[in-house]
């Protein structure tokens, strides 16, 4: 019997509320892109090509958060046509910077910003994709790290678990031989509670971490906040620190709530 013809796995890239930065990380894989397209059929990727192949897709990468009722329906369609679904970036994994509105009344914002707010159709909260459908894997970062993205795609092509660390940025600092910016310079840093992925980019240049990869696996946020307070950081600034790219990730949200005056 003749062997079955080989079909490359189909890759789809979807966008919800986001800045497109995480999708660009895929296009940023300049040296690896040709090798990648040897292994997968880029079947749906409107950011990169108007050519479109029909689903189902073997792997869907989803960027962006759910902020409208239309998107809340569309994500179910995406899930239905996807064998595996991986969310990429802080928007998709925690609601992103747009989740800052979750702490306030969105109607108040729209009435201030728009002349005719009645035309704005939006949900009161920006939420992660996993709050709506089953997600096979969440890749953190704002934006994501392109090498981690390649690792995740490779893992799904080979039916294995992605090798993505869940430890903190501190481990990456130690590996790079960095002096701790908190201990050595008294600079407030979210590195101890933030998941690795950036090779400790900011502390390497003597700045504190702003937490763009979101909470690490077991973050001790109360303890870190205590250390920040010893450095003279006010409650208002603590709230601001936890409420940035990953404001609605559970650990950061709870800790920011704890310090809200
Ligand atoms: S996670 Fe950051 S880089 Fe990625 S789409 Fe959202 S805002 Fe842009
Ligand atoms: S803010 Fe933190 S997680 Fe983001 S690049 Fe800087 S050190 Fe890395």
Short mmCIF file of C-alpha atoms and ligand atoms in Angstrom, two decimals:
data_model
loop_
_atom_site.label_atom_id
_atom_site.label_comp_id
_atom_site.label_asym_id
_atom_site.label_seq_id
_atom_site.Cartn_x
_atom_site.Cartn_y
_atom_site.Cartn_z
CA UNK A 1 0.00 0.00 0.00
CA UNK A 2 1.35 3.44 -0.93
CA UNK A 3 2.26 5.58 2.10
CA UNK A 4 -0.16 8.38 2.92
CA UNK A 5 0.96 11.79 1.57
CA UNK A 6 2.57 13.93 4.29
CA UNK A 7 0.77 17.14 5.15
CA UNK A 8 2.63 19.77 7.10
CA UNK A 9 0.90 20.75 10.36
CA UNK A 10 -1.17 23.88 9.91
CA UNK A 11 -0.35 26.94 12.02
CA UNK A 12 -2.85 29.77 12.61
CA UNK A 13 -2.21 33.08 14.35
CA UNK A 14 -5.19 34.97 15.75
CA UNK A 15 -5.47 38.47 17.12
CA UNK A 16 -7.78 39.85 19.80
CA UNK A 17 -7.35 43.13 21.75
CA UNK A 18 -3.60 43.77 21.63
CA UNK A 19 -0.84 45.87 20.10
CA UNK A 20 0.37 43.09 17.74
CA UNK A 21 3.81 43.04 19.41
CA UNK A 22 3.65 39.34 20.22
CA UNK A 23 2.70 38.37 16.65
CA UNK A 24 5.64 40.46 15.48
CA UNK A 25 7.89 38.28 17.65
CA UNK A 26 7.12 35.44 15.23
CA UNK A 27 8.06 37.59 12.22
CA UNK A 28 11.12 38.69 14.17
CA UNK A 29 12.45 35.11 13.97
CA UNK A 30 14.36 36.16 10.84
CA UNK A 31 17.08 33.50 10.98
CA UNK A 32 14.68 30.73 11.94
CA UNK A 33 11.65 31.63 9.81
CA UNK A 34 12.61 29.59 6.73
CA UNK A 35 13.34 26.52 8.86
CA UNK A 36 9.99 27.01 10.58
CA UNK A 37 8.09 27.24 7.30
CA UNK A 38 9.79 23.99 6.22
CA UNK A 39 8.09 22.31 9.17
CA UNK A 40 4.68 24.03 9.31
CA UNK A 41 2.17 25.46 6.88
CA UNK A 42 1.43 29.02 7.92
CA UNK A 43 -2.25 28.62 7.12
CA UNK A 44 -3.79 31.72 8.71
CA UNK A 45 -1.81 34.79 9.74
CA UNK A 46 -3.50 38.04 8.57
CA UNK A 47 -0.70 40.15 10.10
CA UNK A 48 1.75 38.55 7.66
CA UNK A 49 -0.23 37.35 4.64
CA UNK A 50 -3.61 37.75 2.96
CA UNK A 51 -3.45 34.10 1.81
CA UNK A 52 -5.74 32.04 3.96
CA UNK A 53 -6.21 28.27 4.25
CA UNK A 54 -9.29 26.76 5.79
CA UNK A 55 -9.12 25.03 9.19
CA UNK A 56 -9.00 22.92 11.19
CA UNK A 57 -5.55 24.01 12.35
CA UNK A 58 -3.04 21.86 14.23
CA UNK A 59 -1.74 24.76 16.33
CA UNK A 60 -3.35 28.12 16.96
CA UNK A 61 -1.38 30.96 18.55
CA UNK A 62 -3.73 33.49 20.12
CA UNK A 63 -2.67 37.03 20.94
CA UNK A 64 -4.81 39.58 22.77
CA UNK A 65 -7.49 39.70 25.42
CA UNK A 66 -11.27 39.45 25.28
CA UNK A 67 -12.79 42.91 25.54
CA UNK A 68 -15.98 42.79 23.44
CA UNK A 69 -18.96 40.43 23.30
CA UNK A 70 -18.10 39.73 19.65
CA UNK A 71 -14.62 38.54 20.68
CA UNK A 72 -16.13 36.45 23.50
CA UNK A 73 -18.03 34.54 20.78
CA UNK A 74 -15.16 34.47 18.28
CA UNK A 75 -12.73 32.79 20.68
CA UNK A 76 -15.08 29.78 20.88
CA UNK A 77 -14.96 29.49 17.08
CA UNK A 78 -11.15 29.64 17.22
CA UNK A 79 -11.11 26.88 19.85
CA UNK A 80 -13.42 24.70 17.74
CA UNK A 81 -11.08 24.81 14.71
CA UNK A 82 -7.85 24.34 16.71
CA UNK A 83 -6.34 21.03 17.77
CA UNK A 84 -3.97 22.85 20.13
CA UNK A 85 -4.41 26.43 21.32
CA UNK A 86 -1.54 28.41 22.84
CA UNK A 87 -1.97 31.94 24.17
CA UNK A 88 0.92 34.35 23.62
CA UNK A 89 1.67 37.46 25.65
CA UNK A 90 0.40 39.34 28.67
CA UNK A 91 -2.78 40.45 26.88
CA UNK A 92 -3.82 36.87 26.13
CA UNK A 93 -2.61 35.33 29.40
CA UNK A 94 -3.75 37.96 31.92
CA UNK A 95 -5.87 40.59 30.14
CA UNK A 96 -2.90 42.87 29.43
CA UNK A 97 -2.50 46.56 30.11
CA UNK A 98 -6.11 47.03 28.98
CA UNK A 99 -7.19 45.10 32.11
CA UNK A 100 -6.41 48.25 34.11
CA UNK A 101 -10.00 49.17 33.38
CA UNK A 102 -11.12 46.13 35.40
CA UNK A 103 -10.37 48.13 38.54
CA UNK A 104 -12.65 51.01 37.54
CA UNK A 105 -15.98 51.70 35.88
CA UNK A 106 -15.45 51.47 32.11
CA UNK A 107 -18.59 53.52 31.45
CA UNK A 108 -17.03 56.43 33.30
CA UNK A 109 -13.97 56.27 31.00
CA UNK A 110 -15.95 56.09 27.78
CA UNK A 111 -18.16 59.00 28.86
CA UNK A 112 -15.04 61.13 29.45
CA UNK A 113 -13.15 60.12 26.29
CA UNK A 114 -15.85 59.86 23.61
CA UNK A 115 -18.32 62.51 22.45
CA UNK A 116 -20.94 59.80 21.84
CA UNK A 117 -20.12 56.94 24.21
CA UNK A 118 -23.38 55.16 23.33
CA UNK A 119 -21.60 53.88 20.18
CA UNK A 120 -18.93 52.11 22.24
CA UNK A 121 -19.72 48.43 22.62
CA UNK A 122 -17.34 46.96 25.16
CA UNK A 123 -17.30 44.51 28.04
CA UNK A 124 -16.72 45.93 31.50
CA UNK A 125 -13.56 43.80 31.88
CA UNK A 126 -10.61 42.74 29.75
CA UNK A 127 -9.98 39.06 30.39
CA UNK A 128 -7.48 36.35 29.52
CA UNK A 129 -8.30 33.78 26.83
CA UNK A 130 -8.20 30.98 29.43
CA UNK A 131 -11.16 32.63 31.20
CA UNK A 132 -13.26 31.71 28.14
CA UNK A 133 -11.93 28.50 26.57
CA UNK A 134 -9.55 25.65 27.35
CA UNK A 135 -5.95 26.68 26.65
CA UNK A 136 -3.22 24.08 26.08
CA UNK A 137 -0.34 26.35 27.09
CA UNK A 138 0.18 29.98 28.13
CA UNK A 139 3.34 31.76 27.00
CA UNK A 140 4.02 34.87 29.07
CA UNK A 141 5.68 38.18 28.31
CA UNK A 142 5.00 41.67 26.99
CA UNK A 143 6.11 40.96 24.38
CA UNK A 144 6.94 37.25 24.37
CA UNK A 145 10.49 36.03 23.87
CA UNK A 146 10.87 34.75 20.29
CA UNK A 147 13.10 31.85 21.33
CA UNK A 148 10.51 30.74 23.87
CA UNK A 149 7.91 30.94 21.10
CA UNK A 150 10.02 28.70 18.84
CA UNK A 151 10.43 26.26 21.74
CA UNK A 152 6.65 26.13 22.26
CA UNK A 153 5.96 25.54 18.55
CA UNK A 154 8.67 22.86 18.43
CA UNK A 155 7.19 21.17 21.52
CA UNK A 156 3.70 20.99 20.04
CA UNK A 157 5.03 19.68 16.73
CA UNK A 158 6.69 16.85 18.64
CA UNK A 159 3.92 16.16 21.15
CA UNK A 160 6.00 17.12 24.15
CA UNK A 161 5.71 19.62 27.00
CA UNK A 162 7.30 23.03 26.27
CA UNK A 163 10.47 23.60 28.25
CA UNK A 164 9.60 27.06 29.57
CA UNK A 165 10.93 27.96 33.03
CA UNK A 166 8.50 29.03 35.74
CA UNK A 167 11.19 30.26 38.16
CA UNK A 168 11.90 33.94 38.78
CA UNK A 169 13.97 36.58 36.97
CA UNK A 170 16.38 36.36 39.95
CA UNK A 171 17.64 32.99 38.66
CA UNK A 172 18.49 34.60 35.33
CA UNK A 173 20.28 37.44 37.15
CA UNK A 174 22.40 34.95 39.08
CA UNK A 175 23.25 33.10 35.85
CA UNK A 176 24.42 36.36 34.26
CA UNK A 177 26.48 37.21 37.33
CA UNK A 178 24.52 40.42 37.95
CA UNK A 179 24.74 42.25 41.23
CA UNK A 180 21.25 42.33 42.79
CA UNK A 181 19.90 45.82 42.08
CA UNK A 182 17.79 45.76 45.25
CA UNK A 183 20.54 44.64 47.59
CA UNK A 184 23.42 46.55 45.98
CA UNK A 185 21.68 49.76 44.92
CA UNK A 186 18.35 49.86 46.79
CA UNK A 187 16.43 49.82 43.50
CA UNK A 188 12.90 48.38 43.83
CA UNK A 189 12.71 45.33 41.52
CA UNK A 190 9.83 42.93 40.75
CA UNK A 191 12.31 40.26 39.63
CA UNK A 192 11.83 37.99 42.70
CA UNK A 193 8.11 37.50 41.87
CA UNK A 194 8.33 37.68 38.06
CA UNK A 195 8.66 34.69 35.76
CA UNK A 196 11.93 34.35 33.86
CA UNK A 197 12.11 34.71 30.10
CA UNK A 198 14.03 37.91 29.30
CA UNK A 199 17.49 36.86 30.54
CA UNK A 200 17.10 39.51 33.28
CA UNK A 201 17.28 42.31 30.74
CA UNK A 202 16.49 45.26 33.03
CA UNK A 203 18.64 44.36 36.07
CA UNK A 204 21.53 43.71 33.69
CA UNK A 205 21.33 47.43 32.88
CA UNK A 206 20.91 48.36 36.57
CA UNK A 207 17.17 48.93 36.43
CA UNK A 208 14.50 47.19 38.47
CA UNK A 209 12.20 44.66 36.77
CA UNK A 210 8.68 45.89 35.91
CA UNK A 211 7.17 42.41 35.77
CA UNK A 212 6.40 42.01 32.08
CA UNK A 213 6.45 38.19 32.26
CA UNK A 214 3.85 38.14 35.03
CA UNK A 215 3.94 36.20 38.29
CA UNK A 216 6.38 33.27 38.58
CA UNK A 217 5.07 29.91 39.78
CA UNK A 218 5.04 30.56 43.53
CA UNK A 219 5.50 34.30 44.05
CA UNK A 220 5.82 35.61 47.61
CA UNK A 221 4.39 39.04 46.81
CA UNK A 222 3.66 40.10 50.44
CA UNK A 223 7.30 39.52 51.34
CA UNK A 224 8.57 41.47 48.33
CA UNK A 225 6.19 44.35 49.12
CA UNK A 226 7.61 44.44 52.64
CA UNK A 227 11.13 44.78 51.21
CA UNK A 228 9.96 47.58 48.90
CA UNK A 229 8.40 49.38 51.87
CA UNK A 230 11.75 49.18 53.68
CA UNK A 231 13.23 50.96 50.63
CA UNK A 232 10.68 53.74 51.14
CA UNK A 233 8.16 52.79 48.42
CA UNK A 234 4.68 54.11 49.22
CA UNK A 235 1.45 52.11 49.07
CA UNK A 236 0.36 54.08 45.98
CA UNK A 237 3.58 53.18 44.16
CA UNK A 238 3.24 49.53 45.19
CA UNK A 239 -0.24 49.47 43.64
CA UNK A 240 1.17 51.04 40.47
CA UNK A 241 4.03 48.54 40.29
CA UNK A 242 1.74 45.50 40.39
CA UNK A 243 -0.78 47.13 38.07
CA UNK A 244 1.03 47.26 34.77
CA UNK A 245 1.32 44.70 31.94
CA UNK A 246 -0.02 41.85 34.08
CA UNK A 247 -2.31 43.80 36.42
CA UNK A 248 -5.05 41.16 36.35
CA UNK A 249 -2.82 38.10 36.82
CA UNK A 250 -4.15 36.73 40.11
CA UNK A 251 -1.03 37.14 42.27
CA UNK A 252 -0.36 40.70 41.11
CA UNK A 253 -4.04 41.68 41.30
CA UNK A 254 -4.40 40.42 44.89
CA UNK A 255 -1.22 42.14 46.03
CA UNK A 256 -2.17 45.45 44.42
CA UNK A 257 -5.63 45.22 46.02
CA UNK A 258 -3.97 44.71 49.42
CA UNK A 259 -2.19 48.06 49.15
CA UNK A 260 -4.98 50.09 47.66
CA UNK A 261 -5.72 52.93 50.08
S1 LIG B 1 1.45 41.29 25.47
FE1 LIG B 1 2.42 43.29 25.17
S2 LIG B 1 3.54 43.09 23.25
FE2 LIG B 1 2.06 41.38 23.34
S3 LIG B 1 0.28 42.12 22.24
FE3 LIG B 1 -0.05 42.58 24.42
S4 LIG B 1 0.71 44.69 24.70
FE4 LIG B 1 1.52 43.94 22.75
S1 LIG B 2 10.71 44.30 33.11
FE1 LIG B 2 11.47 42.45 34.12
S2 LIG B 2 10.65 40.76 32.91
FE2 LIG B 2 10.52 42.63 31.65
S3 LIG B 2 12.41 42.73 30.45
FE3 LIG B 2 12.78 43.89 32.32
S4 LIG B 2 13.67 42.39 33.74
FE4 LIG B 2 12.70 41.25 32.12
#
